[in-house]
Structure formats: structure tokens, C-alpha cells
Short mmCIF file of C-alpha atoms in Angstrom, two decimals:
data_model
loop_
_atom_site.label_atom_id
_atom_site.label_comp_id
_atom_site.label_asym_id
_atom_site.label_seq_id
_atom_site.Cartn_x
_atom_site.Cartn_y
_atom_site.Cartn_z
CA UNK A 1 19.43 69.60 -7.96
CA UNK A 2 17.22 66.81 -8.37
CA UNK A 3 17.54 64.14 -11.26
CA UNK A 4 14.76 61.88 -12.12
CA UNK A 5 14.77 58.83 -14.69
CA UNK A 6 11.63 58.17 -16.39
CA UNK A 7 10.93 54.82 -18.02
CA UNK A 8 8.31 53.92 -20.90
CA UNK A 9 5.99 52.15 -18.23
CA UNK A 10 5.89 55.25 -16.01
CA UNK A 11 5.03 57.78 -18.97
CA UNK A 12 1.33 58.33 -18.96
CA UNK A 13 -0.76 57.55 -22.08
CA UNK A 14 -1.42 61.31 -22.98
CA UNK A 15 2.44 61.39 -23.57
CA UNK A 16 2.47 58.32 -25.89
CA UNK A 17 3.70 60.37 -28.94
CA UNK A 18 6.69 61.39 -26.72
CA UNK A 19 7.62 57.79 -25.44
CA UNK A 20 9.54 57.06 -28.52
CA UNK A 21 11.70 60.00 -27.99
CA UNK A 22 12.29 59.25 -24.26
CA UNK A 23 13.69 55.79 -25.05
CA UNK A 24 17.17 56.87 -24.64
CA UNK A 25 16.44 57.23 -20.79
CA UNK A 26 15.99 53.43 -20.49
CA UNK A 27 19.15 52.30 -18.62
CA UNK A 28 21.25 49.99 -20.41
CA UNK A 29 21.70 46.71 -18.45
CA UNK A 30 24.87 44.66 -19.31
CA UNK A 31 25.78 41.27 -17.51
CA UNK A 32 29.46 40.46 -16.11
CA UNK A 33 31.25 37.64 -17.50
CA UNK A 34 34.37 36.11 -17.23
CA UNK A 35 36.90 34.91 -19.95
CA UNK A 36 38.47 31.34 -19.10
CA UNK A 37 41.65 31.51 -17.11
CA UNK A 38 44.70 31.01 -18.90
CA UNK A 39 47.23 28.91 -16.76
CA UNK A 40 50.10 28.57 -19.11
CA UNK A 41 52.35 31.23 -20.53
CA UNK A 42 55.02 31.16 -23.31
CA UNK A 43 57.57 32.79 -20.93
CA UNK A 44 57.56 30.02 -18.34
CA UNK A 45 59.55 26.95 -18.73
CA UNK A 46 57.73 23.78 -18.24
CA UNK A 47 58.63 21.90 -14.97
CA UNK A 48 60.44 18.72 -15.54
CA UNK A 49 59.18 15.79 -13.70
CA UNK A 50 61.47 14.87 -10.96
CA UNK A 51 61.64 11.17 -9.22
CA UNK A 52 60.40 11.53 -5.64
CA UNK A 53 63.08 9.68 -4.19
CA UNK A 54 65.72 12.27 -5.94
CA UNK A 55 63.64 15.11 -4.67
CA UNK A 56 63.78 13.83 -1.07
CA UNK A 57 67.37 13.18 -0.99
CA UNK A 58 68.02 16.65 -2.37
CA UNK A 59 65.82 18.16 0.48
CA UNK A 60 67.64 16.01 2.69
CA UNK A 61 71.15 17.09 1.91
CA UNK A 62 69.81 20.68 1.79
CA UNK A 63 68.40 20.53 5.20
CA UNK A 64 71.73 18.84 6.63
CA UNK A 65 73.83 21.60 5.18
CA UNK A 66 71.57 24.32 6.75
CA UNK A 67 71.76 22.51 10.14
CA UNK A 68 75.36 22.23 9.87
CA UNK A 69 75.75 26.00 9.16
CA UNK A 70 73.35 26.91 12.08
CA UNK A 71 75.56 24.89 14.40
CA UNK A 72 78.76 26.73 13.13
CA UNK A 73 77.21 29.87 13.71
CA UNK A 74 75.75 28.89 17.26
CA UNK A 75 79.44 27.47 18.18
CA UNK A 76 81.09 30.93 17.07
CA UNK A 77 78.61 33.26 17.98
CA UNK A 78 79.61 33.79 21.76
CA UNK A 79 83.46 33.43 21.03
CA UNK A 80 84.55 37.27 20.62
CA UNK A 81 86.71 38.28 18.01
CA UNK A 82 90.32 38.32 19.28
CA UNK A 83 92.30 41.66 19.48
CA UNK A 84 95.89 41.54 19.04
CA UNK A 85 96.66 44.76 20.97
CA UNK A 86 94.98 43.14 23.94
CA UNK A 87 96.55 39.75 23.62
CA UNK A 88 99.70 38.89 26.00
CA UNK A 89 102.43 36.90 24.32
CA UNK A 90 103.63 33.81 26.10
CA UNK A 91 107.16 35.28 26.50
CA UNK A 92 105.80 38.21 28.31
CA UNK A 93 103.07 36.20 30.31
CA UNK A 94 105.96 34.19 32.00
CA UNK A 95 107.69 37.21 33.61
CA UNK A 96 104.44 39.14 34.11
CA UNK A 97 105.48 39.59 37.80
CA UNK A 98 108.58 41.47 36.94
CA UNK A 99 106.64 43.97 35.13
CA UNK A 100 104.10 45.17 38.10
CA UNK A 101 105.14 48.37 39.56
CA UNK A 102 104.21 49.36 42.77
CA UNK A 103 101.99 52.35 43.02
CA UNK A 104 104.33 55.67 44.19
CA UNK A 105 102.96 57.63 47.21
CA UNK A 106 104.06 61.41 46.54
CA UNK A 107 105.13 62.71 49.91
CA UNK A 108 103.33 65.42 51.73
CA UNK A 109 106.24 67.90 51.41
CA UNK A 110 106.89 67.37 47.76
CA UNK A 111 103.02 67.60 47.02
CA UNK A 112 103.11 71.08 48.85
CA UNK A 113 106.07 72.18 46.71
CA UNK A 114 104.52 71.12 43.80
CA UNK A 115 101.39 73.15 44.57
CA UNK A 116 103.21 76.31 45.26
CA UNK A 117 105.26 75.89 42.11
CA UNK A 118 101.98 75.42 40.12
CA UNK A 119 100.38 78.64 41.77
CA UNK A 120 103.46 80.72 40.94
CA UNK A 121 103.35 79.43 37.08
CA UNK A 122 99.69 80.29 36.92
CA UNK A 123 100.15 83.47 38.52
CA UNK A 124 103.25 84.64 36.11
CA UNK A 125 101.25 83.32 33.00
CA UNK A 126 98.06 85.38 34.18
CA UNK A 127 100.42 88.60 34.25
CA UNK A 128 101.69 87.84 30.87
CA UNK A 129 98.31 87.57 29.36
CA UNK A 130 96.97 90.78 31.07
CA UNK A 131 100.16 92.65 29.62
CA UNK A 132 99.66 91.16 26.06
CA UNK A 133 96.02 92.17 26.22
CA UNK A 134 96.72 95.68 27.39
CA UNK A 135 99.38 96.07 24.55
CA UNK A 136 97.05 94.95 21.87
CA UNK A 137 94.11 97.05 23.14
CA UNK A 138 96.24 100.10 23.42
CA UNK A 139 97.77 99.57 19.70
CA UNK A 140 94.34 99.10 18.23
CA UNK A 141 93.13 102.34 20.02
CA UNK A 142 96.23 104.18 18.60
CA UNK A 143 95.30 102.90 15.16
CA UNK A 144 91.68 103.98 15.33
CA UNK A 145 92.65 107.55 16.38
CA UNK A 146 95.21 107.68 13.68
CA UNK A 147 92.64 106.49 11.00
CA UNK A 148 90.23 109.03 12.17
CA UNK A 149 92.77 111.79 11.94
CA UNK A 150 93.64 110.74 8.30
CA UNK A 151 90.06 110.58 7.24
CA UNK A 152 89.56 113.94 8.38
CA UNK A 153 92.51 115.22 6.49
CA UNK A 154 92.31 112.94 3.20
CA UNK A 155 89.45 110.54 2.44
CA UNK A 156 91.58 109.35 -0.50
CA UNK A 157 94.47 108.43 1.81
CA UNK A 158 92.09 107.00 4.23
CA UNK A 159 90.49 104.70 1.63
CA UNK A 160 93.71 103.63 0.26
CA UNK A 161 94.87 102.69 4.04
CA UNK A 162 91.82 100.71 5.07
CA UNK A 163 92.19 98.89 1.74
CA UNK A 164 92.99 95.28 1.95
CA UNK A 165 96.72 94.39 0.73
CA UNK A 166 96.42 91.26 -1.44
CA UNK A 167 100.18 90.91 -1.84
CA UNK A 168 100.62 89.96 1.80
CA UNK A 169 98.72 86.58 1.30
CA UNK A 170 99.38 86.09 -2.34
CA UNK A 171 101.14 82.52 -2.90
CA UNK A 172 101.71 81.11 -6.42
CA UNK A 173 103.15 77.81 -6.93
CA UNK A 174 104.37 76.61 -10.20
CA UNK A 175 105.27 72.85 -10.52
CA UNK A 176 105.56 70.19 -12.86
CA UNK A 177 102.24 68.57 -14.13
CA UNK A 178 103.59 65.43 -14.44
CA UNK A 179 106.23 63.39 -12.44
CA UNK A 180 109.09 63.09 -14.74
CA UNK A 181 109.94 59.31 -15.27
CA UNK A 182 112.91 57.88 -13.13
CA UNK A 183 115.76 56.77 -15.82
CA UNK A 184 116.63 53.02 -15.75
CA UNK A 185 114.26 52.15 -13.19
CA UNK A 186 113.30 48.61 -12.98
CA UNK A 187 109.95 47.98 -11.31
CA UNK A 188 110.00 45.04 -8.77
CA UNK A 189 107.81 42.02 -9.43
CA UNK A 190 106.07 40.58 -6.79
CA UNK A 191 103.03 38.75 -5.57
CA UNK A 192 100.04 40.57 -3.60
CA UNK A 193 99.34 38.26 -0.77
CA UNK A 194 96.25 39.32 1.41
CA UNK A 195 97.06 38.56 4.94
CA UNK A 196 93.69 39.84 6.49
CA UNK A 197 92.72 37.35 9.40
CA UNK A 198 89.15 35.87 9.05
CA UNK A 199 87.14 34.45 11.65
CA UNK A 200 84.35 31.86 10.69
#
């Protein structure tokens, strides 16, 4: 689709009677302009004039405070937080040589006896596990055969037999909704003291 704009100067003279009707095609040109900038606002507080010496003193104090905090952080940054469980008290540190035990070396004969006992124990547990597994499989197979025969004889009895029994796991506990108050109980008065250690 082609769009063409006609202006009054482009219209031939023979279409002069139609020139007035085509004035609406003349493009409207409007210049852009800006309004004066408003630097003030009713919501902003007017800044109070401050003495340059006072402002400089405040800035100096603030800078010194920040430098002091930075020095404190650098001083304690490499120091690990102490762990009470890993710290040794002074009383135990004095006789630490009495608390050291020599490593026990198991004799070869005792090690062989322990290995034989361990093998025998593993063998007996393996036989017991196999016997239990065989017993469970036989009982499950007997149960399956009995249910098949029962289903062939009476479907109603079969449905009743395979129906889960909710009474086996049914548990109802009724207790007091609120704990009754203790008669003549005097609550102890005390202060809560936070003993949490802090490291700065």
C-alpha cells in the first residue's frame, strides 16, 4: 500500500476548486518548548546554613570514628573465635603428660582368634537370616494358596478375608484439653541474665 501526501503547492491549477477541500492534508507543525525548571519543592526542608569550621570538625570526627572502627575490625579479623570444647584448662594442661596413652598393639595370636570368632559369628547370622527368609516365604505361599481355595469356594468370604482390619491399628487417646493448675503454687521470681559471650 502506497501513501502519498499532497500539499496545496503540489496541486495543479485545474484542481483549484478542490484545493480548499484538501487543506486537511497539510501537516501540522508545532514547535517543541520547555517550561522553566522548578528547583524548589514544598516537601523539601530548607537546608540550614552551617559554619564551615563546624562542618569541618564534624567531618573530622566522623572520619576518625570510621578509621578507629576499621582498625578494630582489622585487629580482630585474623583472630579466630574461641571454642570452649577445644580449649584445654590450666589444671589439665599441667599434667597432660599423665593423660597420654601408648598405642596398644594387638598380638598376632589374639588378632587371629578375633578373626576366627568374627567369621563364625557372620556364618551363624547368615544361617539365621536364611532360615527366617525361608520361613516367611513358606508362610506367604501357604496364605496365597488358602486364599485361592477360599475364593473358589465363597467369594464373599474371600472379600471379607482380604479386607483390612482397622481395629488392629485403631488408637484413640482422650486427655485433658488444658493442664489443670497446681494448687498453692508459688512461681519463683528471678531475673533473666543473658550469658551469651560476644566477641568484638
